Amino acid sequence: MSLHLGENGAGSNAKLAINLFLGITVQGIAEAVMFAKNKGIDTEDMMTIINESACGSAISRLKTHAILAGEFPAAFALKHMAKDLRLAFQNGARTPLAETVYGTYQHALESELGDLDVMGIMRHLTGPGAE
């Protein structure tokens, strides 16, 4: 696929936009699973619900195994997501969700979780030893 997005730099902005969407989606999955778990819902059952609902997506299906195993080897490292979210923020992504996800990933990076996969955001959100 080849798209002409406009003037020079538009492709970079599209990359930041899609990674902003990915960051929001991954954090949303993590928060939904954490909420369900805190309410006594089995994580495997919750991932089945997510994946078979209108919310299911390629990323939720792709990350199910990592979530269930609690292991987050990097396919797309958290540090790279944090960088892209920082760049998006610096380039005007100042919406409520963008600001929240940017802050979450920056804190995870400061907690030395940068070499984990983006789904490792779960480890940051649940705190040390919770996974």
Tab-separated table of N, CA and C in Angstrom, residues 17-131:
chain	number	residue	atom	x	y	z
A	17	ALA	N	0.693	9.327	15.062
A	17	ALA	CA	-0.746	9.189	15.314
A	17	ALA	C	-1.128	7.724	15.520
A	18	ILE	N	-0.606	6.827	14.681
A	18	ILE	CA	-0.972	5.415	14.826
A	18	ILE	C	-0.377	4.842	16.105
A	19	ASN	N	0.815	5.299	16.481
A	19	ASN	CA	1.393	4.805	17.728
A	19	ASN	C	0.705	5.414	18.952
A	20	LEU	N	0.157	6.608	18.817
A	20	LEU	CA	-0.679	7.162	19.885
A	20	LEU	C	-1.908	6.278	20.071
A	21	PHE	N	-2.537	5.915	18.973
A	21	PHE	CA	-3.699	5.019	19.026
A	21	PHE	C	-3.319	3.674	19.641
A	22	LEU	N	-2.162	3.131	19.241
A	22	LEU	CA	-1.697	1.862	19.794
A	22	LEU	C	-1.453	1.978	21.297
A	23	GLY	N	-0.797	3.046	21.726
A	23	GLY	CA	-0.539	3.242	23.160
A	23	GLY	C	-1.824	3.316	23.965
A	24	ILE	N	-2.787	4.061	23.444
A	24	ILE	CA	-4.089	4.176	24.119
A	24	ILE	C	-4.773	2.811	24.167
A	25	THR	N	-4.733	2.073	23.068
A	25	THR	CA	-5.380	0.759	22.996
A	25	THR	C	-4.744	-0.233	23.966
A	26	VAL	N	-3.415	-0.292	23.967
A	26	VAL	CA	-2.713	-1.232	24.843
A	26	VAL	C	-2.980	-0.895	26.306
A	27	GLN	N	-2.923	0.382	26.654
A	27	GLN	CA	-3.220	0.755	28.039
A	27	GLN	C	-4.675	0.447	28.379
A	28	GLY	N	-5.580	0.629	27.435
A	28	GLY	CA	-6.989	0.303	27.662
A	28	GLY	C	-7.197	-1.179	27.936
A	29	ILE	N	-6.520	-2.017	27.167
A	29	ILE	CA	-6.597	-3.465	27.394
A	29	ILE	C	-6.082	-3.785	28.798
A	30	ALA	N	-4.921	-3.219	29.139
A	30	ALA	CA	-4.328	-3.476	30.455
A	30	ALA	C	-5.265	-3.054	31.578
A	31	GLU	N	-5.861	-1.882	31.460
A	31	GLU	CA	-6.749	-1.392	32.516
A	31	GLU	C	-8.020	-2.211	32.618
A	32	ALA	N	-8.569	-2.645	31.486
A	32	ALA	CA	-9.775	-3.476	31.512
A	32	ALA	C	-9.490	-4.816	32.184
A	33	VAL	N	-8.360	-5.427	31.838
A	33	VAL	CA	-7.980	-6.711	32.436
A	33	VAL	C	-7.745	-6.546	33.939
A	34	MET	N	-7.072	-5.483	34.323
A	34	MET	CA	-6.808	-5.243	35.749
A	34	MET	C	-8.109	-5.040	36.527
A	35	PHE	N	-9.025	-4.251	35.970
A	35	PHE	CA	-10.313	-4.013	36.628
A	35	PHE	C	-11.070	-5.330	36.792
A	36	ALA	N	-11.131	-6.113	35.719
A	36	ALA	CA	-11.833	-7.396	35.774
A	36	ALA	C	-11.205	-8.320	36.813
A	37	LYS	N	-9.871	-8.378	36.808
A	37	LYS	CA	-9.169	-9.235	37.768
A	37	LYS	C	-9.473	-8.818	39.201
A	38	ASN	N	-9.488	-7.511	39.447
A	38	ASN	CA	-9.807	-7.003	40.789
A	38	ASN	C	-11.241	-7.320	41.208
A	39	LYS	N	-12.102	-7.576	40.233
A	39	LYS	CA	-13.496	-7.924	40.502
A	39	LYS	C	-13.729	-9.430	40.473
A	40	GLY	N	-12.626	-10.209	40.427
A	40	GLY	CA	-12.724	-11.660	40.496
A	40	GLY	C	-12.937	-12.362	39.172
A	41	ILE	N	-12.769	-11.655	38.074
A	41	ILE	CA	-12.945	-12.261	36.756
A	41	ILE	C	-11.604	-12.796	36.268
A	42	ASP	N	-11.586	-14.044	35.881
A	42	ASP	CA	-10.383	-14.698	35.393
A	42	ASP	C	-9.849	-13.964	34.162
A	43	THR	N	-8.538	-13.757	34.113
A	43	THR	CA	-7.914	-13.022	33.011
A	43	THR	C	-8.141	-13.705	31.669
A	44	GLU	N	-8.058	-15.024	31.641
A	44	GLU	CA	-8.298	-15.737	30.378
A	44	GLU	C	-9.725	-15.511	29.905
A	45	ASP	N	-10.674	-15.554	30.828
A	45	ASP	CA	-12.065	-15.292	30.455
A	45	ASP	C	-12.236	-13.866	29.943
A	46	MET	N	-11.575	-12.913	30.603
A	46	MET	CA	-11.700	-11.521	30.179
A	46	MET	C	-11.105	-11.313	28.799
A	47	MET	N	-9.963	-11.950	28.529
A	47	MET	CA	-9.362	-11.810	27.197
A	47	MET	C	-10.252	-12.451	26.129
A	48	THR	N	-10.928	-13.534	26.474
A	48	THR	CA	-11.881	-14.131	25.532
A	48	THR	C	-13.009	-13.152	25.250
A	49	ILE	N	-13.522	-12.524	26.287
A	49	ILE	CA	-14.598	-11.537	26.115
A	49	ILE	C	-14.125	-10.388	25.234
A	50	ILE	N	-12.933	-9.854	25.534
A	50	ILE	CA	-12.396	-8.746	24.731
A	50	ILE	C	-12.241	-9.171	23.280
A	51	ASN	N	-11.576	-10.297	23.066
A	51	ASN	CA	-11.258	-10.729	21.702
A	51	ASN	C	-12.486	-11.092	20.876
A	52	GLU	N	-13.552	-11.539	21.529
A	52	GLU	CA	-14.752	-11.937	20.792
A	52	GLU	C	-15.818	-10.849	20.761
A	53	SER	N	-15.505	-9.692	21.325
A	53	SER	CA	-16.455	-8.580	21.321
A	53	SER	C	-16.097	-7.588	20.220
A	54	ALA	N	-16.880	-6.547	20.117
A	54	ALA	CA	-16.600	-5.475	19.158
A	54	ALA	C	-15.281	-4.777	19.478
A	55	CYS	N	-14.796	-4.918	20.706
A	55	CYS	CA	-13.528	-4.296	21.105
A	55	CYS	C	-12.316	-5.111	20.685
A	56	GLY	N	-12.521	-6.350	20.318
A	56	GLY	CA	-11.405	-7.196	19.925
A	56	GLY	C	-10.686	-6.615	18.723
A	57	SER	N	-9.391	-6.793	18.711
A	57	SER	CA	-8.590	-6.239	17.621
A	57	SER	C	-7.374	-7.131	17.397
A	58	ALA	N	-6.659	-6.838	16.355
A	58	ALA	CA	-5.429	-7.592	16.092
A	58	ALA	C	-4.486	-7.493	17.281
A	59	ILE	N	-4.372	-6.328	17.889
A	59	ILE	CA	-3.435	-6.159	19.006
A	59	ILE	C	-3.914	-6.917	20.242
A	60	SER	N	-5.203	-6.942	20.513
A	60	SER	CA	-5.674	-7.693	21.688
A	60	SER	C	-5.438	-9.183	21.494
A	61	ARG	N	-5.678	-9.675	20.298
A	61	ARG	CA	-5.448	-11.099	20.026
A	61	ARG	C	-3.960	-11.425	20.046
A	62	LEU	N	-3.149	-10.542	19.488
A	62	LEU	CA	-1.705	-10.750	19.442
A	62	LEU	C	-1.087	-10.774	20.842
A	63	LYS	N	-1.601	-9.965	21.758
A	63	LYS	CA	-1.005	-9.833	23.092
A	63	LYS	C	-1.644	-10.736	24.144
A	64	THR	N	-2.654	-11.509	23.778
A	64	THR	CA	-3.332	-12.377	24.751
A	64	THR	C	-2.364	-13.318	25.447
A	65	HIS	N	-1.518	-13.999	24.706
A	65	HIS	CA	-0.592	-14.959	25.320
A	65	HIS	C	0.320	-14.263	26.333
A	66	ALA	N	0.864	-13.111	25.981
A	66	ALA	CA	1.760	-12.378	26.891
A	66	ALA	C	1.018	-11.972	28.162
A	67	ILE	N	-0.216	-11.515	28.003
A	67	ILE	CA	-1.015	-11.105	29.162
A	67	ILE	C	-1.250	-12.297	30.082
A	68	LEU	N	-1.639	-13.427	29.511
A	68	LEU	CA	-1.924	-14.614	30.320
A	68	LEU	C	-0.667	-15.158	30.990
A	69	ALA	N	0.456	-15.085	30.290
A	69	ALA	CA	1.718	-15.585	30.849
A	69	ALA	C	2.360	-14.575	31.796
A	70	GLY	N	1.963	-13.302	31.685
A	70	GLY	CA	2.602	-12.263	32.500
A	70	GLY	C	4.049	-12.036	32.110
A	71	GLU	N	4.359	-12.365	30.863
A	71	GLU	CA	5.717	-12.204	30.338
A	71	GLU	C	5.644	-11.296	29.125
A	72	PHE	N	6.561	-10.318	29.072
A	72	PHE	CA	6.459	-9.293	28.053
A	72	PHE	C	7.763	-9.080	27.286
A	73	PRO	N	8.261	-10.140	26.590
A	73	PRO	CA	9.450	-9.942	25.767
A	73	PRO	C	9.114	-8.948	24.650
A	74	ALA	N	10.050	-8.087	24.351
A	74	ALA	CA	9.770	-6.970	23.446
A	74	ALA	C	9.593	-7.397	22.003
A	75	ALA	N	8.413	-7.119	21.464
A	75	ALA	CA	8.177	-7.138	20.024
A	75	ALA	C	8.275	-5.680	19.559
A	76	PHE	N	7.648	-4.779	20.294
A	76	PHE	CA	7.783	-3.333	20.120
A	76	PHE	C	8.045	-2.811	21.534
A	77	ALA	N	9.288	-2.455	21.793
A	77	ALA	CA	9.719	-2.107	23.146
A	77	ALA	C	8.978	-0.894	23.694
A	78	LEU	N	8.662	-0.971	24.969
A	78	LEU	CA	8.000	0.105	25.679
A	78	LEU	C	8.770	1.420	25.524
A	79	LYS	N	10.102	1.360	25.519
A	79	LYS	CA	10.897	2.591	25.390
A	79	LYS	C	10.656	3.272	24.049
A	80	HIS	N	10.377	2.498	23.011
A	80	HIS	CA	10.103	3.096	21.700
A	80	HIS	C	8.708	3.722	21.679
A	81	MET	N	7.762	3.075	22.350
A	81	MET	CA	6.427	3.662	22.468
A	81	MET	C	6.506	4.962	23.267
A	82	ALA	N	7.259	4.947	24.370
A	82	ALA	CA	7.404	6.153	25.190
A	82	ALA	C	7.988	7.297	24.362
A	83	LYS	N	8.967	6.982	23.517
A	83	LYS	CA	9.579	8.005	22.650
A	83	LYS	C	8.550	8.566	21.683
A	84	ASP	N	7.787	7.694	21.037
A	84	ASP	CA	6.799	8.169	20.070
A	84	ASP	C	5.689	8.966	20.743
A	85	LEU	N	5.291	8.564	21.935
A	85	LEU	CA	4.274	9.325	22.658
A	85	LEU	C	4.812	10.689	23.075
A	86	ARG	N	6.085	10.729	23.456
A	86	ARG	CA	6.721	12.021	23.793
A	86	ARG	C	6.749	12.924	22.564
A	87	LEU	N	7.135	12.364	21.422
A	87	LEU	CA	7.186	13.155	20.188
A	87	LEU	C	5.789	13.635	19.782
A	88	ALA	N	4.788	12.780	19.908
A	88	ALA	CA	3.417	13.182	19.593
A	88	ALA	C	2.982	14.317	20.522
A	89	PHE	N	3.280	14.180	21.801
A	89	PHE	CA	2.940	15.206	22.783
A	89	PHE	C	3.622	16.528	22.436
A	90	GLN	N	4.916	16.451	22.121
A	90	GLN	CA	5.672	17.656	21.770
A	90	GLN	C	5.174	18.299	20.483
A	91	ASN	N	4.508	17.510	19.640
A	91	ASN	CA	3.992	18.012	18.377
A	91	ASN	C	2.499	18.311	18.419
A	92	GLY	N	1.943	18.439	19.617
A	92	GLY	CA	0.580	18.927	19.738
A	92	GLY	C	-0.488	17.945	20.146
A	93	ALA	N	-0.153	16.692	20.406
A	93	ALA	CA	-1.164	15.730	20.868
A	93	ALA	C	-1.438	16.022	22.344
A	94	ARG	N	-2.352	16.935	22.598
A	94	ARG	CA	-2.631	17.405	23.959
A	94	ARG	C	-4.073	17.123	24.380
A	95	THR	N	-4.622	16.025	23.886
A	95	THR	CA	-5.967	15.625	24.285
A	95	THR	C	-5.893	14.889	25.625
A	96	PRO	N	-7.015	14.738	26.316
A	96	PRO	CA	-6.978	14.050	27.619
A	96	PRO	C	-6.370	12.648	27.562
A	97	LEU	N	-6.763	11.825	26.603
A	97	LEU	CA	-6.197	10.475	26.524
A	97	LEU	C	-4.725	10.505	26.140
A	98	ALA	N	-4.362	11.378	25.208
A	98	ALA	CA	-2.956	11.482	24.794
A	98	ALA	C	-2.078	11.881	25.977
A	99	GLU	N	-2.518	12.843	26.744
A	99	GLU	CA	-1.733	13.280	27.903
A	99	GLU	C	-1.617	12.172	28.942
A	100	THR	N	-2.694	11.452	29.163
A	100	THR	CA	-2.683	10.371	30.157
A	100	THR	C	-1.751	9.241	29.739
A	101	VAL	N	-1.893	8.767	28.511
A	101	VAL	CA	-1.072	7.649	28.064
A	101	VAL	C	0.397	8.065	27.965
A	102	TYR	N	0.653	9.283	27.544
A	102	TYR	CA	2.027	9.806	27.515
A	102	TYR	C	2.639	9.746	28.914
A	103	GLY	N	1.908	10.227	29.905
A	103	GLY	CA	2.397	10.207	31.289
A	103	GLY	C	2.625	8.805	31.810
A	104	THR	N	1.720	7.905	31.502
A	104	THR	CA	1.850	6.527	31.973
A	104	THR	C	3.107	5.872	31.413
A	105	TYR	N	3.320	6.009	30.112
A	105	TYR	CA	4.492	5.387	29.491
A	105	TYR	C	5.790	6.048	29.942
A	106	GLN	N	5.780	7.358	30.179
A	106	GLN	CA	6.986	8.028	30.670
A	106	GLN	C	7.344	7.518	32.069
A	107	HIS	N	6.333	7.356	32.919
A	107	HIS	CA	6.587	6.817	34.262
A	107	HIS	C	7.093	5.374	34.188
A	108	ALA	N	6.541	4.591	33.289
A	108	ALA	CA	7.012	3.203	33.119
A	108	ALA	C	8.465	3.194	32.662
A	109	LEU	N	8.808	4.101	31.773
A	109	LEU	CA	10.186	4.211	31.299
A	109	LEU	C	11.112	4.583	32.457
A	110	GLU	N	10.683	5.517	33.292
A	110	GLU	CA	11.463	5.926	34.466
A	110	GLU	C	11.595	4.787	35.478
A	111	SER	N	10.661	3.853	35.451
A	111	SER	CA	10.697	2.681	36.330
A	111	SER	C	11.523	1.547	35.745
A	112	GLU	N	12.265	1.857	34.703
A	112	GLU	CA	13.184	0.913	34.063
A	112	GLU	C	12.481	-0.285	33.426
A	113	LEU	N	11.320	-0.029	32.842
A	113	LEU	CA	10.582	-1.083	32.144
A	113	LEU	C	10.699	-0.940	30.633
A	114	GLY	N	11.574	-0.068	30.165
A	114	GLY	CA	11.690	0.260	28.755
A	114	GLY	C	12.019	-0.886	27.830
A	115	ASP	N	12.702	-1.904	28.328
A	115	ASP	CA	13.065	-3.025	27.465
A	115	ASP	C	11.962	-4.065	27.338
A	116	LEU	N	10.885	-3.917	28.104
A	116	LEU	CA	9.736	-4.816	27.955
A	116	LEU	C	8.946	-4.433	26.716
A	117	ASP	N	8.066	-5.310	26.291
A	117	ASP	CA	7.135	-5.018	25.223
A	117	ASP	C	6.158	-3.929	25.681
A	118	VAL	N	5.494	-3.285	24.751
A	118	VAL	CA	4.517	-2.257	25.115
A	118	VAL	C	3.468	-2.796	26.088
A	119	MET	N	3.131	-4.081	25.970
A	119	MET	CA	2.138	-4.670	26.876
A	119	MET	C	2.673	-4.753	28.295
A	120	GLY	N	3.971	-4.568	28.470
A	120	GLY	CA	4.568	-4.507	29.798
A	120	GLY	C	4.049	-3.336	30.609
A	121	ILE	N	3.257	-2.481	29.982
A	121	ILE	CA	2.624	-1.383	30.716
A	121	ILE	C	1.781	-1.951	31.855
A	122	MET	N	1.334	-3.189	31.695
A	122	MET	CA	0.573	-3.850	32.770
A	122	MET	C	1.415	-3.946	34.039
A	123	ARG	N	2.671	-4.254	33.873
A	123	ARG	CA	3.554	-4.389	35.032
A	123	ARG	C	3.678	-3.057	35.761
A	124	HIS	N	3.770	-1.990	35.002
A	124	HIS	CA	3.842	-0.659	35.608
A	124	HIS	C	2.533	-0.315	36.332
A	125	LEU	N	1.419	-0.575	35.694
A	125	LEU	CA	0.125	-0.213	36.266
A	125	LEU	C	-0.223	-1.016	37.504
A	126	THR	N	0.231	-2.257	37.567
A	126	THR	CA	-0.101	-3.097	38.716
A	126	THR	C	0.912	-2.954	39.842
A	127	GLY	N	2.071	-2.393	39.532
A	127	GLY	CA	3.086	-2.195	40.565
A	127	GLY	C	3.994	-3.404	40.698
A	128	PRO	N	5.070	-3.245	41.440
A	128	PRO	CA	6.065	-4.326	41.594
A	128	PRO	C	5.452	-5.572	42.219
A	129	GLY	N	5.773	-6.711	41.600
A	129	GLY	CA	5.381	-7.993	42.175
A	129	GLY	C	3.934	-8.379	41.973
A	130	ALA	N	3.144	-7.542	41.311
A	130	ALA	CA	1.720	-7.840	41.158
A	130	ALA	C	1.437	-8.771	40.001
A	131	GLU	N	2.324	-8.846	39.023
A	131	GLU	CA	2.088	-9.717	37.870
A	131	GLU	C	2.524	-11.127	38.173
